[in-house]
Tab-separated table of C-alpha atoms in Angstrom:
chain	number	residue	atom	x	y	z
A	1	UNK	CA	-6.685	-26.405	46.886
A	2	UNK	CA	-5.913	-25.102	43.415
A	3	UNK	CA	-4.078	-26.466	41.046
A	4	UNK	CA	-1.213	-25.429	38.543
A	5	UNK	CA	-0.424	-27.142	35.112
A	6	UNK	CA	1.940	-26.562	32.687
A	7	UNK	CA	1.688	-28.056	29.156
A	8	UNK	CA	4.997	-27.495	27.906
A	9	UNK	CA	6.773	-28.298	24.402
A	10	UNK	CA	8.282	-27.695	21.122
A	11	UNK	CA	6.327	-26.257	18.115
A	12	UNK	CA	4.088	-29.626	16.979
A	13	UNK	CA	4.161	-31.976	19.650
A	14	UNK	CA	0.076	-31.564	20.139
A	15	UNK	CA	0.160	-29.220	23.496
A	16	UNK	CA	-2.857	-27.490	22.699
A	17	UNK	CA	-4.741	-30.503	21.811
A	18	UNK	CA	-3.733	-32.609	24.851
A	19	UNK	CA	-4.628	-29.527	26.848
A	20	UNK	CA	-8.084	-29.114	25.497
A	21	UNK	CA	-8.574	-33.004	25.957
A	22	UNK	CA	-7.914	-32.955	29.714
A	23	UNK	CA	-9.378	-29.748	30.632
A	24	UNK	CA	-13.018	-31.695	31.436
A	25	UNK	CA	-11.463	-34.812	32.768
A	26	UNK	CA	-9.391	-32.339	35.137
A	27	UNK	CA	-11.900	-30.589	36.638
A	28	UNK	CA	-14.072	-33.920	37.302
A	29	UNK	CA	-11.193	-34.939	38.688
A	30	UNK	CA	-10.087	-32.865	40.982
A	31	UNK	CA	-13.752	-31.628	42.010
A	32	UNK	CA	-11.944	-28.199	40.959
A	33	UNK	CA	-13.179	-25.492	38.364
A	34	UNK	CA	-9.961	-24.809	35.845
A	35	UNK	CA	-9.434	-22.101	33.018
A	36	UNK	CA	-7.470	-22.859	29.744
A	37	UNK	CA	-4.733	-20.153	29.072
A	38	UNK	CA	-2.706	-21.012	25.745
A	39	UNK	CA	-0.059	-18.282	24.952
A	40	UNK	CA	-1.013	-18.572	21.651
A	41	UNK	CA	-4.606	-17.357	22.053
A	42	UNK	CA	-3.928	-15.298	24.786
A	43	UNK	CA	-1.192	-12.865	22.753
A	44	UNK	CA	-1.048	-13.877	19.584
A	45	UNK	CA	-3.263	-11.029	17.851
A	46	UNK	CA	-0.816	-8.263	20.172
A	47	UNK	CA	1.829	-10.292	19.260
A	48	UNK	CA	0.973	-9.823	15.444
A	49	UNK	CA	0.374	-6.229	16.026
A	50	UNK	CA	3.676	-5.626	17.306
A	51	UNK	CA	5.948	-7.259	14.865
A	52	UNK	CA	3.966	-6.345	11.980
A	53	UNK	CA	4.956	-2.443	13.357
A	54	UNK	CA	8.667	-3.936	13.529
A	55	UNK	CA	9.514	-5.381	10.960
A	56	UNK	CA	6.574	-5.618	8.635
A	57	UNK	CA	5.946	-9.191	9.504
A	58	UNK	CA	3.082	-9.939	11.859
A	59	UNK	CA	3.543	-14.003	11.536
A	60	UNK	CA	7.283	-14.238	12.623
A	61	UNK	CA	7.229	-16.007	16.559
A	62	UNK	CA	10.922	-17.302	15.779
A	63	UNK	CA	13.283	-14.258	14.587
A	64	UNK	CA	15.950	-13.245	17.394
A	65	UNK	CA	14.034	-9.932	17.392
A	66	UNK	CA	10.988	-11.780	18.726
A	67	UNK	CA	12.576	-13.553	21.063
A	68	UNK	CA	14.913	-10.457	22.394
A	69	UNK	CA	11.697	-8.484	22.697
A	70	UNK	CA	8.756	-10.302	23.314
A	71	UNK	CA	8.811	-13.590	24.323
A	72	UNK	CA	9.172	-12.856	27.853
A	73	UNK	CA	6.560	-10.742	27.888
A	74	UNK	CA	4.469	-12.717	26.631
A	75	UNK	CA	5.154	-14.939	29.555
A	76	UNK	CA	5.561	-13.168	32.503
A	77	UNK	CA	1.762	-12.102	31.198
A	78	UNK	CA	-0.063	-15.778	30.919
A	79	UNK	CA	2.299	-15.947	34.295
A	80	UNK	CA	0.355	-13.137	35.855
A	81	UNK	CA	-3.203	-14.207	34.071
A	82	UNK	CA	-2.607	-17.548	35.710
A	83	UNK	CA	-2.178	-16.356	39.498
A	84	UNK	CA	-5.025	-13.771	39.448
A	85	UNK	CA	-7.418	-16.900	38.465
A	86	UNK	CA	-5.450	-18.848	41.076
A	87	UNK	CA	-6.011	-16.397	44.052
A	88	UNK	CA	-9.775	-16.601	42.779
A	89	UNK	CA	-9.921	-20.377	43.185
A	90	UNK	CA	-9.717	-20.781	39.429
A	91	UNK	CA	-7.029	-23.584	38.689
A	92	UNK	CA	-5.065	-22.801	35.486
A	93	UNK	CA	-4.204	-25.093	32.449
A	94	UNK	CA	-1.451	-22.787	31.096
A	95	UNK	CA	-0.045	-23.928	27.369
A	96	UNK	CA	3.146	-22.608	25.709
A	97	UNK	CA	6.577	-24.075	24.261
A	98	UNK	CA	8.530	-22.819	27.913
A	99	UNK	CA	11.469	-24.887	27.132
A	100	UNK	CA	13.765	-22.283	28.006
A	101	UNK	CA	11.954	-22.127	31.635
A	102	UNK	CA	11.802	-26.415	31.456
A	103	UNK	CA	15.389	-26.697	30.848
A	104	UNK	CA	16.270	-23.938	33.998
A	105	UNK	CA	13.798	-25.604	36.344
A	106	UNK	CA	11.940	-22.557	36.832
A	107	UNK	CA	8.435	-24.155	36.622
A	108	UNK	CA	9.103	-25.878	40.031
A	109	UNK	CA	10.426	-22.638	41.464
A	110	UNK	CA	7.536	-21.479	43.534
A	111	UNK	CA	9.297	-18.046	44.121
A	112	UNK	CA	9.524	-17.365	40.728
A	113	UNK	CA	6.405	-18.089	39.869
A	114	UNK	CA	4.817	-16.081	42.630
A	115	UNK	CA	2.593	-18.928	44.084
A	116	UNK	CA	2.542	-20.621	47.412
A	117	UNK	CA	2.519	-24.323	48.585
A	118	UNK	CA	-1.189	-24.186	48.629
A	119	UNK	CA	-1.220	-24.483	44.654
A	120	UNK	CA	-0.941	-28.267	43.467
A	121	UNK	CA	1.939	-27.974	40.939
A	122	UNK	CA	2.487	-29.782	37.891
A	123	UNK	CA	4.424	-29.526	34.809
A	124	UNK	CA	3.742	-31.934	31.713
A	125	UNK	CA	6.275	-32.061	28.613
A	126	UNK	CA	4.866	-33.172	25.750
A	127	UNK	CA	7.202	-34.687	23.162
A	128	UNK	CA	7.266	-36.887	20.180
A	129	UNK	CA	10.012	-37.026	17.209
A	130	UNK	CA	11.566	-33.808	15.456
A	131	UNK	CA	10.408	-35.293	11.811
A	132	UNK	CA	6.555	-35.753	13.079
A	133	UNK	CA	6.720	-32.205	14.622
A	134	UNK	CA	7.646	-30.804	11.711
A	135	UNK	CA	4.976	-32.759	9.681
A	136	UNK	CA	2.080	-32.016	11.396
A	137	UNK	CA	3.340	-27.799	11.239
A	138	UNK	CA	3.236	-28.528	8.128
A	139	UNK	CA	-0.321	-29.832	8.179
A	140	UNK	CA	-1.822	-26.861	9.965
A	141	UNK	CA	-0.673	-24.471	7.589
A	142	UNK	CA	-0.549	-21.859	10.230
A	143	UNK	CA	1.311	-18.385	8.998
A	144	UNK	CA	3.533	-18.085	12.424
A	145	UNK	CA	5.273	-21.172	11.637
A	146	UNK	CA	6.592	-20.233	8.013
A	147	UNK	CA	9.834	-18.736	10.099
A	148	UNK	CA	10.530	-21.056	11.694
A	149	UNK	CA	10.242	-23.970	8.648
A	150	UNK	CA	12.338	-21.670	6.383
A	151	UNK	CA	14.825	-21.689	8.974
A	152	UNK	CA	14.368	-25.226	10.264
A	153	UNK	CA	17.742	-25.875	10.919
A	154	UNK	CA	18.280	-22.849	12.953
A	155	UNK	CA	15.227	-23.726	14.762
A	156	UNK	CA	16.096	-26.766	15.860
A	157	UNK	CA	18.942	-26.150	17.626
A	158	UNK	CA	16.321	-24.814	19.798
A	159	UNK	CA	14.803	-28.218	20.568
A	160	UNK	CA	15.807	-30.523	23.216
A	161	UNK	CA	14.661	-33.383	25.226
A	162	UNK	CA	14.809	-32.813	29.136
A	163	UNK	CA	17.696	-35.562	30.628
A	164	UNK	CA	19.156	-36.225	33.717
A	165	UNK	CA	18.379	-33.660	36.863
A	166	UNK	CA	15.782	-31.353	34.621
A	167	UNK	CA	13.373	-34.260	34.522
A	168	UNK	CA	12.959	-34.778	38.129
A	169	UNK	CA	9.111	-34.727	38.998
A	170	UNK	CA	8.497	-33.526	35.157
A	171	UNK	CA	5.931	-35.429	33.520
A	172	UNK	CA	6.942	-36.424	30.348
A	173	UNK	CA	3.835	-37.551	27.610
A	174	UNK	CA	4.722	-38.979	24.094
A	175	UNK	CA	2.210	-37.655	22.078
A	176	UNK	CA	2.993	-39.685	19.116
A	177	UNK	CA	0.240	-42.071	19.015
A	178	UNK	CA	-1.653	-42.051	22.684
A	179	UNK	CA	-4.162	-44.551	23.482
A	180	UNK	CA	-6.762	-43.673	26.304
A	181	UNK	CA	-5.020	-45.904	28.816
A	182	UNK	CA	-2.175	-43.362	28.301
A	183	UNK	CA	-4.063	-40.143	28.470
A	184	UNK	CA	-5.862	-41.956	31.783
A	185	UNK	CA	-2.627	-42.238	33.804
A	186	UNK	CA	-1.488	-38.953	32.304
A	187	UNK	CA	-4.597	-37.400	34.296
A	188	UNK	CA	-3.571	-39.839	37.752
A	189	UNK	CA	-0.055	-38.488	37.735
A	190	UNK	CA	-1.653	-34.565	37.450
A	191	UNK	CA	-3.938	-35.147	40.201
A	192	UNK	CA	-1.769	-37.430	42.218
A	193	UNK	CA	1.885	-38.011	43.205
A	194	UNK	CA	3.867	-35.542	41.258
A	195	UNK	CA	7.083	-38.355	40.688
A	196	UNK	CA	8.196	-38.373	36.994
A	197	UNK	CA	6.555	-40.463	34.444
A	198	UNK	CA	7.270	-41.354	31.284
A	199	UNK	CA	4.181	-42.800	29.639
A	200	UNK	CA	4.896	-44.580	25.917
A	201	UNK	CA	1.915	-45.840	23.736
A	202	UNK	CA	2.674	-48.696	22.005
A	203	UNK	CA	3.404	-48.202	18.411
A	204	UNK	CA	0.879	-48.764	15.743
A	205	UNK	CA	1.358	-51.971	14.100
């Protein structure tokens, strides 16, 4: 059986990194062989291509013009990447903010996403608070994010935090300070019984 995971959330919750921490521990795991597909990686040099030929700005992710145009590309491509390695017996680790597809429950919609009950499904959001976000984009100093911090308010009308009915069998990691313990029953949850957990570190005194 293959597996499916989503690492899903907003612009400096730490999807990448989580990600890249339980990509070994998955596969030892679930005695499985699993690729790493982060949208980032994946499109961002087309990506930077295409909106440098737009609009003369190859770093802008955020602008309505981006997200009229290319977003869903974008997607529906690390979509299709993801089921060709799946029909090969590849399992996929597939990164990206997809909080429009969180919040509309698409992620659990097998139909939509083209893959059958074979596939072990899973889909992880990974949150901490608005204020560290934005710190640690800060910190990486990376050029796609300078739209969206010189429009911060606008941008964050974007974020949410999944409630009620769109959290039901979504995984839900706080990222802010994790402990091994927490990344440990993060991995049980992927490999195991898909019912919602919410898994809190304790706070650093």
């Amino acid at each position: 059986m293959t597996h499916l995971v989503f690492i899903c959330g907003h612009a400096g919750t730490g999807k990448t990194t989580l990600a890249k921490k339980l990509l070994g521990p998955l596969m030892k795991a679930s005695a499985t062989p699993f690729c790493l597909l982060d949208k980032d990686t994946l499109y961002g040099g087309y990506s930077a291509a295409a909106m440098a030929m737009l609009t003369g700005d190859s770093n802008d992710r955020d602008s309505p013009l981006f997200l009229q145009h290319l977003r869903d590309p974008e997607y529906r491509g690390l979509l299709d990447t993801a089921r060709d390695n799946l029909e090969l017996g590849v399992s996929a680790l597939v990164v990206g903010p997809l909080s429009r597809e969180v919040r509309e429950r698409r992620l659990f919609d097998r139909a939509w996403l083209g893959v059958g009950t074979d596939v072990t499904l899973r889909v992880v959001w990974v949150f901490t608070s608005e204020e560290m976000a934005r710190q640690r984009i800060l910190a990486r100093a990376n050029p796609n994010d300078a739209y969206k911090l010189a429009h911060w308010d606008e941008y964050r009308q974007r974020r949410f935090e999944p409630s009620g009915d769109i959290r039901d069998d979504l995984l839900m990691f706080d990222n802010t300070a994790p402990a091994s313990a927490d990344y440990e029953a993060l991995l049980a949850r992927i490999v195991g019984e898909p019912r919602a957990a919410t898994l809190m570190p304790p706070v650093p005194v």
